[in-house]
Amino acid sequence: MPKLKTRRGAAKRFGLTATGKVKRNKAYASHILTKKTSKRKRNLRKSGLLNKSDMNGIKKLIPYM
């Protein structure tokens, strides 16, 4: 069976934790930052975990991570 290709766009956006969960960056942190509070912007810098229902699909896109 041939090797699977990694979807490069997904590989740049997602990563795996040591337990196999999928990490993601939070949205809404790139522009229009003046109206957002410092606390909100600080929390947007942290990574989040992907929802369990989306996890299987993303794991197929990044098979070797």
JSON list of N, CA, C and O in Angstrom, two decimals, residues 5-27:
[
{"chain": "A", "resi": 5, "resn": "LYS", "atom": "N", "xyz": [-0.39, 10.87, 1.67]},
{"chain": "A", "resi": 5, "resn": "LYS", "atom": "CA", "xyz": [0.13, 12.23, 1.65]},
{"chain": "A", "resi": 5, "resn": "LYS", "atom": "C", "xyz": [-0.52, 13.05, 2.75]},
{"chain": "A", "resi": 5, "resn": "LYS", "atom": "O", "xyz": [-1.72, 12.93, 2.99]},
{"chain": "A", "resi": 6, "resn": "THR", "atom": "N", "xyz": [0.28, 13.88, 3.40]},
{"chain": "A", "resi": 6, "resn": "THR", "atom": "CA", "xyz": [-0.22, 14.78, 4.42]},
{"chain": "A", "resi": 6, "resn": "THR", "atom": "C", "xyz": [-0.78, 16.02, 3.74]},
{"chain": "A", "resi": 6, "resn": "THR", "atom": "O", "xyz": [-0.16, 16.56, 2.82]},
{"chain": "A", "resi": 7, "resn": "ARG", "atom": "N", "xyz": [-1.96, 16.46, 4.16]},
{"chain": "A", "resi": 7, "resn": "ARG", "atom": "CA", "xyz": [-2.51, 17.73, 3.66]},
{"chain": "A", "resi": 7, "resn": "ARG", "atom": "C", "xyz": [-1.74, 18.86, 4.32]},
{"chain": "A", "resi": 7, "resn": "ARG", "atom": "O", "xyz": [-1.82, 19.05, 5.53]},
{"chain": "A", "resi": 8, "resn": "ARG", "atom": "N", "xyz": [-0.94, 19.57, 3.54]},
{"chain": "A", "resi": 8, "resn": "ARG", "atom": "CA", "xyz": [-0.02, 20.54, 4.10]},
{"chain": "A", "resi": 8, "resn": "ARG", "atom": "C", "xyz": [-0.74, 21.69, 4.80]},
{"chain": "A", "resi": 8, "resn": "ARG", "atom": "O", "xyz": [-0.26, 22.22, 5.79]},
{"chain": "A", "resi": 9, "resn": "GLY", "atom": "N", "xyz": [-1.89, 22.09, 4.29]},
{"chain": "A", "resi": 9, "resn": "GLY", "atom": "CA", "xyz": [-2.64, 23.16, 4.94]},
{"chain": "A", "resi": 9, "resn": "GLY", "atom": "C", "xyz": [-3.10, 22.78, 6.33]},
{"chain": "A", "resi": 9, "resn": "GLY", "atom": "O", "xyz": [-3.04, 23.58, 7.26]},
{"chain": "A", "resi": 10, "resn": "ALA", "atom": "N", "xyz": [-3.51, 21.53, 6.48]},
{"chain": "A", "resi": 10, "resn": "ALA", "atom": "CA", "xyz": [-3.93, 21.04, 7.79]},
{"chain": "A", "resi": 10, "resn": "ALA", "atom": "C", "xyz": [-2.73, 20.86, 8.72]},
{"chain": "A", "resi": 10, "resn": "ALA", "atom": "O", "xyz": [-2.83, 21.12, 9.92]},
{"chain": "A", "resi": 11, "resn": "ALA", "atom": "N", "xyz": [-1.60, 20.44, 8.16]},
{"chain": "A", "resi": 11, "resn": "ALA", "atom": "CA", "xyz": [-0.40, 20.22, 8.98]},
{"chain": "A", "resi": 11, "resn": "ALA", "atom": "C", "xyz": [0.11, 21.53, 9.58]},
{"chain": "A", "resi": 11, "resn": "ALA", "atom": "O", "xyz": [0.68, 21.54, 10.67]},
{"chain": "A", "resi": 12, "resn": "LYS", "atom": "N", "xyz": [-0.11, 22.63, 8.86]},
{"chain": "A", "resi": 12, "resn": "LYS", "atom": "CA", "xyz": [0.34, 23.93, 9.36]},
{"chain": "A", "resi": 12, "resn": "LYS", "atom": "C", "xyz": [-0.61, 24.49, 10.41]},
{"chain": "A", "resi": 12, "resn": "LYS", "atom": "O", "xyz": [-0.23, 25.35, 11.19]},
{"chain": "A", "resi": 13, "resn": "ARG", "atom": "N", "xyz": [-1.84, 24.02, 10.42]},
{"chain": "A", "resi": 13, "resn": "ARG", "atom": "CA", "xyz": [-2.85, 24.57, 11.33]},
{"chain": "A", "resi": 13, "resn": "ARG", "atom": "C", "xyz": [-3.07, 23.73, 12.58]},
{"chain": "A", "resi": 13, "resn": "ARG", "atom": "O", "xyz": [-3.50, 24.26, 13.60]},
{"chain": "A", "resi": 14, "resn": "PHE", "atom": "N", "xyz": [-2.80, 22.45, 12.50]},
{"chain": "A", "resi": 14, "resn": "PHE", "atom": "CA", "xyz": [-3.11, 21.55, 13.61]},
{"chain": "A", "resi": 14, "resn": "PHE", "atom": "C", "xyz": [-1.87, 20.79, 14.07]},
{"chain": "A", "resi": 14, "resn": "PHE", "atom": "O", "xyz": [-0.95, 20.58, 13.30]},
{"chain": "A", "resi": 15, "resn": "GLY", "atom": "N", "xyz": [-1.90, 20.37, 15.31]},
{"chain": "A", "resi": 15, "resn": "GLY", "atom": "CA", "xyz": [-0.84, 19.52, 15.85]},
{"chain": "A", "resi": 15, "resn": "GLY", "atom": "C", "xyz": [-1.46, 18.53, 16.80]},
{"chain": "A", "resi": 15, "resn": "GLY", "atom": "O", "xyz": [-2.64, 18.66, 17.17]},
{"chain": "A", "resi": 16, "resn": "LEU", "atom": "N", "xyz": [-0.69, 17.54, 17.20]},
{"chain": "A", "resi": 16, "resn": "LEU", "atom": "CA", "xyz": [-1.20, 16.54, 18.12]},
{"chain": "A", "resi": 16, "resn": "LEU", "atom": "C", "xyz": [-0.57, 16.70, 19.49]},
{"chain": "A", "resi": 16, "resn": "LEU", "atom": "O", "xyz": [0.60, 17.05, 19.61]},
{"chain": "A", "resi": 17, "resn": "THR", "atom": "N", "xyz": [-1.35, 16.42, 20.52]},
{"chain": "A", "resi": 17, "resn": "THR", "atom": "CA", "xyz": [-0.81, 16.39, 21.88]},
{"chain": "A", "resi": 17, "resn": "THR", "atom": "C", "xyz": [-0.23, 15.00, 22.13]},
{"chain": "A", "resi": 17, "resn": "THR", "atom": "O", "xyz": [-0.35, 14.10, 21.30]},
{"chain": "A", "resi": 18, "resn": "ALA", "atom": "N", "xyz": [0.40, 14.83, 23.27]},
{"chain": "A", "resi": 18, "resn": "ALA", "atom": "CA", "xyz": [1.01, 13.54, 23.60]},
{"chain": "A", "resi": 18, "resn": "ALA", "atom": "C", "xyz": [-0.03, 12.44, 23.75]},
{"chain": "A", "resi": 18, "resn": "ALA", "atom": "O", "xyz": [0.25, 11.26, 23.52]},
{"chain": "A", "resi": 19, "resn": "THR", "atom": "N", "xyz": [-1.25, 12.81, 24.12]},
{"chain": "A", "resi": 19, "resn": "THR", "atom": "CA", "xyz": [-2.30, 11.81, 24.30]},
{"chain": "A", "resi": 19, "resn": "THR", "atom": "C", "xyz": [-3.10, 11.56, 23.02]},
{"chain": "A", "resi": 19, "resn": "THR", "atom": "O", "xyz": [-4.04, 10.78, 23.02]},
{"chain": "A", "resi": 20, "resn": "GLY", "atom": "N", "xyz": [-2.75, 12.27, 21.93]},
{"chain": "A", "resi": 20, "resn": "GLY", "atom": "CA", "xyz": [-3.42, 12.04, 20.66]},
{"chain": "A", "resi": 20, "resn": "GLY", "atom": "C", "xyz": [-4.56, 12.98, 20.34]},
{"chain": "A", "resi": 20, "resn": "GLY", "atom": "O", "xyz": [-5.23, 12.81, 19.32]},
{"chain": "A", "resi": 21, "resn": "LYS", "atom": "N", "xyz": [-4.80, 13.97, 21.19]},
{"chain": "A", "resi": 21, "resn": "LYS", "atom": "CA", "xyz": [-5.82, 14.96, 20.88]},
{"chain": "A", "resi": 21, "resn": "LYS", "atom": "C", "xyz": [-5.25, 15.97, 19.88]},
{"chain": "A", "resi": 21, "resn": "LYS", "atom": "O", "xyz": [-4.04, 16.10, 19.74]},
{"chain": "A", "resi": 22, "resn": "VAL", "atom": "N", "xyz": [-6.13, 16.69, 19.20]},
{"chain": "A", "resi": 22, "resn": "VAL", "atom": "CA", "xyz": [-5.70, 17.62, 18.17]},
{"chain": "A", "resi": 22, "resn": "VAL", "atom": "C", "xyz": [-5.72, 19.04, 18.72]},
{"chain": "A", "resi": 22, "resn": "VAL", "atom": "O", "xyz": [-6.75, 19.51, 19.22]},
{"chain": "A", "resi": 23, "resn": "LYS", "atom": "N", "xyz": [-4.57, 19.73, 18.61]},
{"chain": "A", "resi": 23, "resn": "LYS", "atom": "CA", "xyz": [-4.46, 21.13, 19.05]},
{"chain": "A", "resi": 23, "resn": "LYS", "atom": "C", "xyz": [-4.77, 22.05, 17.88]},
{"chain": "A", "resi": 23, "resn": "LYS", "atom": "O", "xyz": [-4.51, 21.72, 16.74]},
{"chain": "A", "resi": 24, "resn": "ARG", "atom": "N", "xyz": [-5.30, 23.21, 18.19]},
{"chain": "A", "resi": 24, "resn": "ARG", "atom": "CA", "xyz": [-5.58, 24.22, 17.17]},
{"chain": "A", "resi": 24, "resn": "ARG", "atom": "C", "xyz": [-5.33, 25.59, 17.74]},
{"chain": "A", "resi": 24, "resn": "ARG", "atom": "O", "xyz": [-5.28, 25.77, 18.96]},
{"chain": "A", "resi": 25, "resn": "ASN", "atom": "N", "xyz": [-5.16, 26.57, 16.86]},
{"chain": "A", "resi": 25, "resn": "ASN", "atom": "CA", "xyz": [-5.06, 27.95, 17.29]},
{"chain": "A", "resi": 25, "resn": "ASN", "atom": "C", "xyz": [-6.45, 28.56, 17.30]},
{"chain": "A", "resi": 25, "resn": "ASN", "atom": "O", "xyz": [-7.33, 28.15, 16.53]},
{"chain": "A", "resi": 26, "resn": "LYS", "atom": "N", "xyz": [-6.65, 29.55, 18.14]},
{"chain": "A", "resi": 26, "resn": "LYS", "atom": "CA", "xyz": [-7.96, 30.18, 18.25]},
{"chain": "A", "resi": 26, "resn": "LYS", "atom": "C", "xyz": [-8.13, 31.24, 17.18]},
{"chain": "A", "resi": 26, "resn": "LYS", "atom": "O", "xyz": [-7.16, 31.87, 16.75]},
{"chain": "A", "resi": 27, "resn": "ALA", "atom": "N", "xyz": [-9.35, 31.44, 16.75]},
{"chain": "A", "resi": 27, "resn": "ALA", "atom": "CA", "xyz": [-9.68, 32.41, 15.71]},
{"chain": "A", "resi": 27, "resn": "ALA", "atom": "C", "xyz": [-9.92, 33.79, 16.34]},
{"chain": "A", "resi": 27, "resn": "ALA", "atom": "O", "xyz": [-9.94, 33.92, 17.56]}
]
